[in-house]
């Protein structure tokens, strides 16, 4: 039997919980925090004064008061002074951003990538240099409390090794360790799968806010997935679970980057849509290409319309399978899947009406990402914030010591 | 959880057996219609099926000839647009009815300006307008003091919708909000429509685009030659069935059982 938690552990837990509240829900009065956390006001006061002393939050009088009596101080996160670096590494984007406590993007830089080159060494160097530059620009009184990377591929979370990056050709690249070494910020760089992180971000502050069972589909070049069941991200034994893009929906169908055929991403992803619409090799890729195809279909282009119908149909099979297996309360379409879903919703939902089990699909809502293009970046930021939200004072003391 | 899954009260608006004629032409024949809190109800139908007339009856622009108008379960008499607005019903028309030469705040409060004493309370109006736009997660509008003439089609639509929401409305009716927009703007407006419902309003969306209908609606009401062919849950029907309801008034067991019949219900 486990011993009861010590007062020290309880205090640490409460500090983390309080900081998480203002981080995710924004500034709140002490009274509101007391109510939400179920603690009394004197405990809240002790916690906020600890956090204020550490420079993580500030307290101020509310701007306007409508009620009589002494106003309750408003606790707000120190967004400008406490920040993390969030990195988003996908097949068509390299972004480094400085994200403040509370989730505001303070500064962002799109890193140029040498054309058609996915050389790991060059990319890691470029990212590290940009990261260091952003930290330098942050000013002397600001402190970086973590670094998180969203990577579009299969990642071993405990040491940040990229096992497989299907669309950029990386195999067993020690991304986390290399970035840690080259950034030399005295902070361990955490790496996660982009769709998993985006799923968590959508649950924390996006469309899936407050829901415990959601499935997030992220369209990059392929389709990534994040499955949250009972409030927890489904990882499996090695943490590689949730790769819904490689669920086979059409045996013997189009070849997929993973070596198989007829995977969801090869039938319903961006590349399939572009190929079916006969627009492969015409320059435009990604969101722009999908928009052009949807627009053409709206104007009566039969090829574009058929392509969207076909892709929507396969996507519908995939979503119906997922809903039958997981019975989620929400399926969120993010990245370029947002455009694909909005352009083929009639097919997706028709397929769901036919192939989804009535009981499983009864309550499900299909939504597009509320964080939009920032979903993966915000996911990386949340990953980077996880240390300071677990143990605020200890983490801050450690970071300050290495400065 | 939004209202739609948890508490299922009655519909916020319920019409029963609505008849409406213009002179010798009967446009609506015993139409039943419901809109629910937290849901988007798509109103579809071919040109001339009676969609706009039905909406104008709900908005009090046309008085109904026969039938019941129930609001939150109570029978009400809606004699004009003011009555509808007092109930909390706002309509956003295709032409948006925005004044080009005024800014966003002035448009949102047009005819219903807030005053402090004898002067306009610009500060409060500006703050309320900004709050409403932020509450709808609208990030595309830079300043609420921008003239409407400088806005894009999607932004205008957004302002028109925000104007409807500002007045604590309970029902917002949108007449083809995406008809004149490009792909990216259409998606933004549809997401806004969806957010309105998720915030607990009842939304009625008129649209011809099946993708738009399926992307955001919870229910589909199909009008066919002035009769309500069927009101169904979007999750239970397919694209082909809805197209059949629109073009033929029936699809299998759904819809009017004789196309010329007396509007048998699904």
XYZ file of C-alpha atoms in Angstrom:
669
model
C 0.000 0.000 0.000
C 1.194 3.442 -0.901
C 1.723 5.876 1.934
C -0.422 8.995 2.029
C 1.138 11.902 0.105
C 3.285 14.185 2.192
C 2.280 17.832 2.721
C 5.155 18.739 0.401
C 3.707 16.576 -2.383
C 0.242 18.005 -1.867
C 1.581 21.536 -2.046
C 3.538 20.753 -5.218
C 0.442 19.221 -6.749
C -1.695 22.232 -5.827
C 0.861 24.687 -7.198
C 0.925 22.805 -10.472
C -2.858 22.599 -10.646
C -3.313 26.300 -9.971
C -0.711 27.245 -12.563
C -2.388 24.907 -15.057
C -5.726 26.648 -14.470
C -4.418 30.108 -15.309
C -2.282 28.674 -18.104
C -5.221 27.010 -19.848
C -8.205 29.173 -18.916
C -6.549 32.547 -18.659
C -6.507 35.052 -15.812
C -8.863 34.243 -12.968
C -9.694 35.792 -9.636
C -8.533 34.078 -6.461
C -12.172 33.515 -5.582
C -12.864 31.768 -8.903
C -9.744 29.623 -8.483
C -10.782 28.661 -4.976
C -14.108 27.517 -6.306
C -12.676 25.622 -9.263
C -10.005 23.841 -7.258
C -12.192 23.213 -4.233
C -9.652 24.777 -1.849
C -10.241 27.530 0.629
C -9.143 31.072 -0.064
C -6.278 31.143 2.389
C -4.721 28.103 0.698
C -5.112 29.809 -2.673
C -3.456 32.912 -1.270
C -0.484 30.890 -0.018
C -0.151 29.180 -3.396
C -0.418 32.363 -5.459
C 2.118 34.170 -3.284
C 4.580 31.300 -3.859
C 3.979 31.453 -7.596
C 4.236 35.249 -7.588
C 7.526 35.099 -5.715
C 8.838 32.666 -8.325
C 7.791 35.074 -11.070
C 5.276 32.714 -12.693
C 2.118 34.753 -12.093
C 1.201 38.288 -11.127
C -1.732 39.468 -9.087
C -3.595 42.658 -9.695
C -6.866 44.360 -8.947
C -9.603 43.635 -11.460
C -10.274 46.490 -13.907
C -13.953 46.798 -13.216
C -15.987 45.513 -10.347
C -19.699 45.252 -10.351
C -20.199 43.724 -6.943
C -19.948 45.305 -3.556
C -17.123 44.393 -1.202
C -13.389 43.998 -1.449
C -12.556 42.757 -4.951
C -10.730 39.449 -5.304
C -7.275 39.786 -6.859
C -6.926 38.496 -10.397
C -4.149 35.977 -10.978
C -2.635 36.160 -14.430
C 0.169 34.137 -15.988
C 3.467 35.929 -16.629
C 3.192 35.364 -20.376
C 5.970 37.739 -21.333
C 8.508 36.502 -18.855
C 7.970 32.754 -18.713
C 8.042 31.026 -22.054
C 8.908 27.825 -23.894
C 10.256 27.095 -27.337
C 7.863 25.144 -29.527
C 9.146 23.522 -32.701
C 6.976 22.128 -35.461
C 8.768 19.810 -37.856
C 6.669 18.509 -40.723
C 7.160 17.588 -44.341
C 6.203 21.055 -45.525
C 6.885 23.240 -42.527
C 9.669 24.073 -40.114
C 8.538 26.497 -37.448
C 10.128 27.662 -34.235
C 8.060 29.775 -31.881
C 8.323 31.337 -28.487
C 5.110 30.619 -26.589
C 4.382 32.368 -23.314
C 2.768 30.857 -20.248
C -0.945 31.058 -20.968
C -0.467 29.887 -24.538
C 0.186 33.131 -26.418
C 2.601 32.954 -29.321
C 5.107 35.715 -28.571
C 7.333 35.317 -31.545
C 7.643 32.890 -34.419
C 10.112 32.132 -37.170
C 9.616 29.973 -40.221
C 12.869 28.229 -40.916
C 13.880 27.964 -44.544
C 14.689 24.467 -45.663
C 17.106 23.732 -48.459
C 15.019 22.657 -51.443
C 14.105 18.983 -51.566
C 16.617 18.197 -48.895
C 15.632 16.517 -45.687
C 19.179 16.130 -44.458
C 18.791 15.580 -40.739
C 22.017 17.306 -39.815
C 21.220 20.503 -41.718
C 17.643 20.699 -40.480
C 18.613 20.137 -36.862
C 21.333 22.799 -37.120
C 18.936 25.314 -38.645
C 16.307 24.656 -35.992
C 18.820 24.888 -33.149
C 20.240 28.163 -34.457
C 16.771 29.705 -34.811
C 15.800 28.469 -31.366
C 18.895 30.026 -29.808
C 18.220 33.288 -31.619
C 14.636 33.482 -30.349
C 15.789 32.840 -26.784
C 18.442 35.580 -27.102
C 15.849 38.041 -28.410
C 13.550 37.328 -25.493
C 15.279 39.747 -23.174
C 17.222 39.309 -19.983
C 14.357 39.005 -17.516
C 12.512 36.340 -19.505
C 13.123 32.711 -18.802
C 12.779 29.668 -21.037
C 11.319 26.756 -19.092
C 11.180 24.037 -21.727
C 11.568 23.010 -25.335
C 9.089 20.785 -27.175
C 9.067 19.448 -30.704
C 6.111 18.184 -32.733
C 7.397 15.767 -35.352
C 5.348 14.280 -38.165
C 6.383 10.691 -37.784
C 6.920 7.921 -35.298
C 8.809 9.061 -32.222
C 10.080 7.273 -29.135
C 8.937 9.734 -26.530
C 11.265 8.855 -23.640
C 14.465 9.797 -25.469
C 13.143 11.736 -28.463
C 14.482 9.375 -31.118
C 12.689 9.553 -34.459
C 12.043 5.937 -35.366
C 10.532 6.670 -38.739
C 9.637 9.861 -40.577
C 7.813 8.436 -43.585
C 7.489 11.575 -45.665
C 10.947 12.956 -44.997
C 12.901 9.710 -45.010
C 14.363 9.742 -41.504
C 15.075 6.483 -39.716
C 16.357 6.327 -36.132
C 17.473 9.950 -35.871
C 18.248 11.032 -32.289
C 16.372 14.316 -32.759
C 15.806 15.117 -29.084
C 19.404 14.479 -28.019
C 20.898 16.374 -30.951
C 18.677 19.415 -30.414
C 19.446 19.368 -26.690
C 23.172 19.355 -27.445
C 23.128 22.004 -30.161
C 20.751 24.420 -28.486
C 22.763 24.163 -25.275
C 20.070 25.858 -23.196
C 20.511 23.475 -20.311
C 17.060 22.089 -21.070
C 16.146 18.650 -22.293
C 14.308 18.845 -25.611
C 11.165 16.674 -25.613
C 9.844 15.270 -28.863
C 6.362 13.949 -29.618
C 4.267 12.855 -32.562
C 2.618 15.923 -34.074
C -0.899 14.486 -34.325
C -0.739 13.170 -30.757
C 0.390 16.540 -29.459
C -2.212 18.373 -31.524
C -4.915 16.060 -30.157
C -3.875 16.974 -26.626
C -3.773 20.665 -27.526
C -7.274 20.540 -29.025
C -8.474 18.904 -25.835
C -6.681 21.418 -23.626
C -7.728 24.606 -25.390
C -9.482 23.817 -28.664
C -12.526 22.118 -30.130
C -12.369 19.109 -27.808
C -12.200 21.191 -24.657
C -13.519 19.247 -21.685
C -14.093 16.002 -23.595
C -12.487 12.723 -22.572
C -12.954 10.703 -25.738
C -11.796 12.332 -28.924
C -10.066 11.349 -32.123
C -7.975 13.915 -33.920
C -6.981 13.401 -37.552
C -4.122 15.533 -38.757
C -3.479 15.960 -42.453
C 0.058 16.892 -43.363
C 1.300 15.059 -46.417
C -0.026 11.904 -44.814
C -2.671 11.505 -42.131
C -1.620 11.325 -38.508
C -3.889 10.492 -35.643
C -4.247 11.140 -31.956
C -6.711 8.999 -30.055
C -7.726 10.145 -26.584
C -9.672 7.568 -24.619
C -10.991 8.247 -21.137
C -8.919 11.422 -20.979
C -5.652 9.684 -21.834
C -3.739 9.571 -25.056
C -3.690 6.065 -26.439
C -0.035 5.118 -26.827
C 0.245 1.371 -26.699
C 3.319 -0.561 -25.572
C 5.946 1.600 -27.217
C 3.898 4.783 -27.488
C 3.547 4.342 -31.244
C -0.208 3.734 -31.234
C -2.852 5.873 -32.855
C -1.390 5.774 -36.367
C -4.839 5.763 -37.908
C -3.501 6.978 -41.247
C -2.095 3.501 -41.823
C -5.347 1.682 -41.197
C -6.048 -0.243 -44.390
C -9.401 0.802 -45.841
C -8.968 -0.469 -49.380
C -7.018 -3.744 -49.634
C -4.853 -3.649 -52.722
C -5.494 0.041 -53.210
C -3.047 2.855 -53.848
C 0.519 2.294 -52.636
C 1.403 4.059 -49.393
C 4.672 5.545 -48.178
C 4.777 2.948 -45.415
C 5.122 0.111 -47.935
C 1.551 -1.140 -47.640
C -1.376 -0.513 -49.982
C -4.756 1.117 -49.476
C -3.971 2.846 -46.173
C -6.348 5.618 -45.132
C -3.704 8.221 -45.877
C -2.980 6.884 -49.337
C -6.729 6.810 -50.203
C -8.058 9.870 -48.411
C -5.009 12.078 -47.947
C -3.899 15.142 -49.778
C -1.758 13.227 -52.286
C -4.641 10.940 -53.269
C -6.929 13.910 -53.819
C -4.377 15.740 -55.942
C -3.664 12.609 -58.002
C -7.355 11.798 -58.527
C -8.070 15.337 -59.603
C -5.315 14.982 -62.182
C -3.300 17.797 -60.674
C -0.181 15.946 -59.586
C 3.035 17.724 -60.472
C 1.348 21.051 -61.091
C 3.270 22.945 -58.498
C 0.702 23.589 -55.803
C 0.686 21.264 -52.823
C -0.823 21.198 -49.386
C -3.717 23.383 -48.334
C -3.567 25.561 -51.433
C -3.874 22.568 -53.769
C -6.863 21.226 -51.851
C -8.555 24.616 -51.915
C -8.079 24.853 -55.654
C -9.692 21.439 -56.116
C -12.654 22.269 -53.854
C -13.108 25.539 -55.682
C -12.982 23.803 -59.076
C -15.572 21.265 -57.876
C -17.867 24.086 -56.741
C -17.613 25.613 -60.177
C -18.646 22.362 -61.805
C -15.340 20.694 -62.703
C -16.430 17.039 -62.930
C -12.946 15.571 -62.368
C -12.411 17.616 -59.233
C -15.868 16.716 -57.971
C -15.378 13.018 -58.569
C -12.004 13.169 -56.852
C -13.549 14.773 -53.773
C -16.400 12.242 -53.778
C -13.979 9.354 -53.920
C -11.677 10.724 -51.245
C -14.642 11.602 -49.012
C -15.966 8.090 -49.386
C -12.688 6.529 -48.229
C -12.400 9.030 -45.422
C -15.933 8.052 -44.407
C -14.902 4.384 -44.210
C -11.954 5.329 -42.027
C -13.994 7.538 -39.723
C -16.777 4.951 -39.489
C -14.220 2.303 -38.464
C -12.746 4.584 -35.836
C -16.153 5.498 -34.458
C -17.223 1.849 -34.289
C -14.062 0.927 -32.400
C -13.659 3.882 -30.044
C -17.127 5.456 -29.744
C -15.613 8.946 -29.371
C -17.701 11.990 -28.520
C -15.873 14.026 -31.135
C -13.765 13.542 -34.241
C -11.639 16.576 -35.092
C -10.223 17.232 -38.538
C -7.031 19.276 -38.448
C -4.258 20.313 -40.782
C -5.215 19.794 -44.389
C -7.845 17.241 -43.332
C -9.931 20.273 -42.372
C -10.125 21.352 -46.005
C -10.628 17.804 -47.248
C -13.449 17.175 -44.779
C -15.180 20.481 -45.486
C -14.991 19.745 -49.201
C -16.356 16.221 -48.957
C -18.495 16.259 -45.812
C -21.544 14.942 -47.667
C -19.669 11.787 -48.653
C -17.984 11.323 -45.291
C -21.239 11.600 -43.385
C -23.199 9.516 -45.862
C -20.660 6.732 -45.435
C -20.892 7.115 -41.684
C -24.693 6.931 -41.789
C -24.464 3.642 -43.693
C -21.444 1.976 -42.069
C -21.319 3.408 -38.568
C -23.008 1.403 -35.832
C -26.052 3.385 -34.788
C -25.241 3.288 -31.086
C -21.601 4.246 -31.616
C -22.253 7.182 -33.920
C -25.315 8.512 -32.115
C -23.547 11.113 -30.015
C -20.455 11.765 -32.109
C -19.756 15.266 -33.346
C -17.542 15.897 -36.336
C -15.650 19.158 -35.984
C -12.773 21.009 -37.526
C -9.773 22.038 -35.488
C -10.280 25.187 -33.428
C -6.554 25.862 -33.217
C -6.177 25.551 -36.974
C -2.638 25.696 -38.263
C -1.323 26.321 -34.776
C -2.580 22.977 -33.415
C 0.701 21.097 -33.727
C 2.723 24.086 -32.563
C 0.512 24.531 -29.509
C 0.854 20.802 -28.878
C 4.635 21.155 -28.859
C 4.312 24.114 -26.490
C 2.122 22.127 -24.094
C 4.700 19.339 -24.144
C 7.383 21.882 -23.269
C 5.271 23.339 -20.462
C 4.609 19.964 -18.873
C 7.608 20.156 -16.492
C 6.790 23.571 -15.114
C 3.127 22.638 -14.721
C 4.012 19.477 -12.827
C 6.437 21.068 -10.401
C 6.542 24.835 -10.874
C 9.001 25.945 -8.204
C 11.531 23.154 -8.628
C 11.570 23.513 -12.430
C 12.028 27.260 -12.255
C 14.804 26.979 -9.679
C 16.593 24.457 -11.902
C 16.266 26.642 -15.010
C 17.437 29.766 -13.210
C 20.437 27.870 -11.825
C 21.688 26.960 -15.305
C 21.448 30.514 -16.614
C -20.960 18.676 -23.775
C -23.244 20.998 -25.576
C -26.898 21.364 -24.987
C -27.806 19.190 -27.938
C -26.638 15.931 -26.381
C -27.511 16.499 -22.768
C -30.703 18.294 -22.115
C -33.188 17.707 -24.831
C -35.986 20.139 -24.134
C -38.523 20.845 -26.829
C -37.645 22.787 -29.907
C -37.117 26.506 -29.361
C -39.166 27.281 -32.451
C -41.942 25.015 -33.586
C -44.257 25.713 -36.496
C -47.277 23.539 -37.069
C -49.347 23.418 -40.206
C -48.265 26.756 -41.622
C -50.197 27.941 -44.695
C -49.175 30.987 -46.640
C -50.606 32.358 -49.856
C -49.764 35.378 -51.941
C -53.026 36.203 -53.696
C -54.124 33.092 -55.547
C -50.750 31.363 -55.184
C -50.407 29.118 -52.169
C -46.700 28.976 -51.342
C -46.680 26.979 -48.112
C -48.983 24.024 -47.517
C -49.302 22.891 -43.912
C -45.592 23.174 -43.184
C -44.214 21.813 -39.915
C -40.789 23.004 -38.843
C -38.617 22.802 -35.735
C -35.351 24.355 -34.635
C -33.531 23.140 -31.534
C -31.135 24.753 -29.102
C -27.496 23.882 -29.758
C -28.233 22.545 -33.205
C -27.857 23.677 -36.775
C -30.960 22.912 -38.796
C -30.322 23.046 -42.514
C -33.278 24.164 -44.594
C -32.917 22.810 -48.105
C -35.097 22.757 -51.165
C -35.119 23.593 -54.825
C -35.615 27.126 -56.110
C -39.177 28.168 -55.405
C -39.747 25.445 -52.810
C -40.663 28.068 -50.224
C -37.485 28.360 -48.143
C -37.332 32.125 -48.139
C -41.061 32.470 -47.553
C -40.862 30.120 -44.590
C -37.968 32.079 -43.144
C -39.800 35.354 -43.631
C -42.813 33.921 -41.836
C -40.552 32.988 -38.919
C -39.038 36.469 -38.958
C -42.443 38.139 -38.916
C -42.078 39.773 -42.312
C -44.974 37.800 -43.757
C -47.927 37.101 -41.486
C -48.947 33.453 -41.567
C -52.417 32.584 -42.917
C -52.973 29.522 -40.780
C -51.097 27.301 -38.387
C -49.368 27.616 -35.014
C -46.149 29.428 -34.144
C -44.722 28.136 -30.872
C -41.706 29.710 -29.219
C -40.141 27.760 -26.355
C -43.354 25.768 -26.189
C -45.674 28.775 -25.877
C -47.953 29.828 -28.716
C -46.982 33.332 -29.798
C -48.296 35.842 -32.263
C -45.617 37.318 -34.491
C -47.095 40.304 -36.269
C -43.900 41.931 -37.488
C -40.095 41.871 -37.426
C -40.044 43.682 -34.051
C -42.051 40.874 -32.457
C -39.593 38.319 -33.795
C -36.615 40.359 -32.583
C -38.209 40.658 -29.146
C -38.473 36.877 -28.977
C -34.775 36.626 -29.866
C -35.047 35.646 -33.512
C -32.527 37.296 -35.839
C -32.259 36.797 -39.569
C -29.142 37.397 -41.650
C -30.200 37.929 -45.242
C -28.184 37.152 -48.331
C -27.562 40.828 -49.031
C -26.476 41.235 -45.380
C -28.091 44.667 -45.012
C -24.904 46.360 -43.854
C -24.238 50.035 -44.438
C -21.033 50.365 -46.443
C -20.218 53.871 -45.282
C -20.334 53.025 -41.575
C -17.819 51.139 -39.477
C -18.321 47.750 -37.823
C -19.521 49.125 -34.483
C -21.974 51.538 -36.101
C -23.355 48.721 -38.223
C -23.758 46.334 -35.345
C -25.734 48.887 -33.336
C -27.555 50.513 -36.249
C -30.970 51.697 -35.051
C -30.389 50.303 -31.572
C -27.537 52.547 -30.397
C -26.571 52.634 -26.762
C -26.763 56.046 -25.159
C -25.398 57.589 -22.024
C -27.493 60.626 -21.346
C -28.134 62.290 -24.664
C -24.905 61.272 -26.370
C -24.008 57.897 -27.843
C -22.039 55.627 -25.569
C -19.329 54.867 -28.123
C -17.021 53.227 -25.620
C -19.544 50.645 -24.438
C -20.657 49.894 -27.986
C -17.079 49.427 -29.125
C -16.316 47.139 -26.218
C -19.461 45.052 -26.776
C -18.725 44.721 -30.492
C -15.147 43.632 -29.838
C -16.305 41.220 -27.141
C -18.870 39.639 -29.435
C -16.353 39.152 -32.228
C -13.802 37.714 -29.810
C -16.448 35.444 -28.300
C -16.975 33.969 -31.739
C -13.194 33.508 -32.122
C -13.195 35.895 -35.055
C -9.573 36.788 -35.658
C -9.764 38.034 -39.226
C -11.109 41.494 -38.395
C -8.324 43.883 -37.443
C -10.245 46.790 -35.929
C -13.893 47.276 -35.048
C -13.605 50.858 -36.312
C -12.910 49.668 -39.859
C -15.422 50.771 -42.476
C -17.525 47.923 -43.780
C -16.666 48.905 -47.356
C -13.060 47.855 -46.669
C -14.019 44.318 -45.615
C -13.917 41.174 -47.717
C -17.065 39.146 -48.412
C -16.285 36.663 -45.657
C -15.587 39.411 -43.144
C -18.874 41.136 -44.007
C -20.722 37.900 -43.478
C -18.936 37.546 -40.145
C -19.977 41.055 -39.093
C -23.576 40.400 -40.134
C -23.623 37.190 -38.093
C -21.980 38.869 -35.107
C -24.600 41.610 -35.323
C -27.299 38.972 -35.009
C -25.598 37.379 -32.012
C -25.004 40.657 -30.185
C -28.622 40.972 -29.140
C -28.700 37.837 -27.012
C -30.682 36.157 -29.702
C -31.831 32.596 -29.268
C -32.410 31.756 -32.893
C -30.247 32.896 -35.786
C -31.411 32.262 -39.327
C -28.850 32.498 -42.111
C -29.975 32.764 -45.722
C -27.238 31.263 -47.903
C -24.357 32.763 -45.950
C -21.695 31.229 -48.187
C -23.257 31.826 -51.598
C -20.791 34.452 -52.781
C -17.657 33.347 -50.958
C -14.441 31.592 -51.931
C -13.405 28.254 -50.447
C -11.338 29.504 -47.526
C -13.921 32.101 -46.503
C -16.758 29.607 -46.856
C -14.977 27.334 -44.415
C -14.488 30.151 -41.926
C -18.125 31.172 -42.087
C -19.288 27.568 -41.727
C -17.060 27.102 -38.705
C -18.572 30.258 -37.272
C -22.066 28.880 -37.905
C -21.091 25.707 -36.091
C -19.662 27.665 -33.151
C -22.926 29.602 -32.794
C -24.782 26.347 -32.282
C -22.112 24.949 -29.984
C -22.518 28.092 -27.870
C -26.157 27.164 -27.360
C -28.066 29.034 -30.053
C -30.528 27.465 -32.424
C -29.262 28.055 -35.945
C -31.213 27.676 -39.163
C -29.042 27.512 -42.262
C -30.396 27.815 -45.763
C -27.972 26.343 -48.268
C -27.837 24.722 -51.665
C -24.452 23.167 -51.125
C -24.705 19.600 -49.846
C -21.171 19.675 -48.462
C -21.959 22.748 -46.402
C -25.164 21.147 -45.175
C -23.457 17.916 -44.161
C -20.420 19.656 -42.715
C -22.299 21.660 -40.090
C -25.916 20.597 -39.691
C -27.499 18.360 -37.073
C -30.867 18.179 -38.796
C -32.033 18.653 -42.340
C -35.455 19.992 -43.254
C -36.282 19.482 -46.921
C -39.009 21.536 -48.561
C -40.589 20.320 -51.777
C -43.070 22.511 -53.651
C -44.205 24.277 -50.499
C -44.548 21.119 -48.441
C -42.150 19.833 -45.794
C -40.930 16.599 -47.368
C -39.029 15.497 -44.271
C -37.155 16.691 -41.224
C -34.414 14.208 -40.472
C -31.242 13.956 -38.408
C -28.208 14.518 -40.594
C -26.417 11.531 -39.089
C -29.145 9.170 -40.306
C -29.275 10.101 -43.974
C -27.037 9.998 -47.000
C -26.240 12.578 -49.612
C -28.296 10.706 -52.213
C -31.360 10.594 -49.966
C -31.270 14.334 -49.343
C -30.890 15.060 -53.045
C -33.924 12.856 -53.721
C -35.942 14.637 -51.051
C -35.114 17.963 -52.665
C -35.793 16.923 -56.219
C -38.617 14.426 -55.818
C -40.001 15.108 -52.355
C -39.415 11.533 -51.288
C -36.704 8.944 -50.869
C -37.681 5.393 -49.988
C -39.659 5.540 -46.758
C -38.761 9.173 -46.225
C -40.698 12.123 -47.471
C -44.086 12.742 -49.009
C -45.657 9.464 -49.906
C -47.511 10.853 -52.901
C -45.743 13.732 -54.530
C -49.062 15.525 -54.961
C -50.392 14.305 -51.629
C -51.184 16.019 -48.424
C -47.759 16.174 -46.904
C -47.597 12.873 -45.060
C -44.832 13.151 -42.526
C -41.703 11.070 -42.387
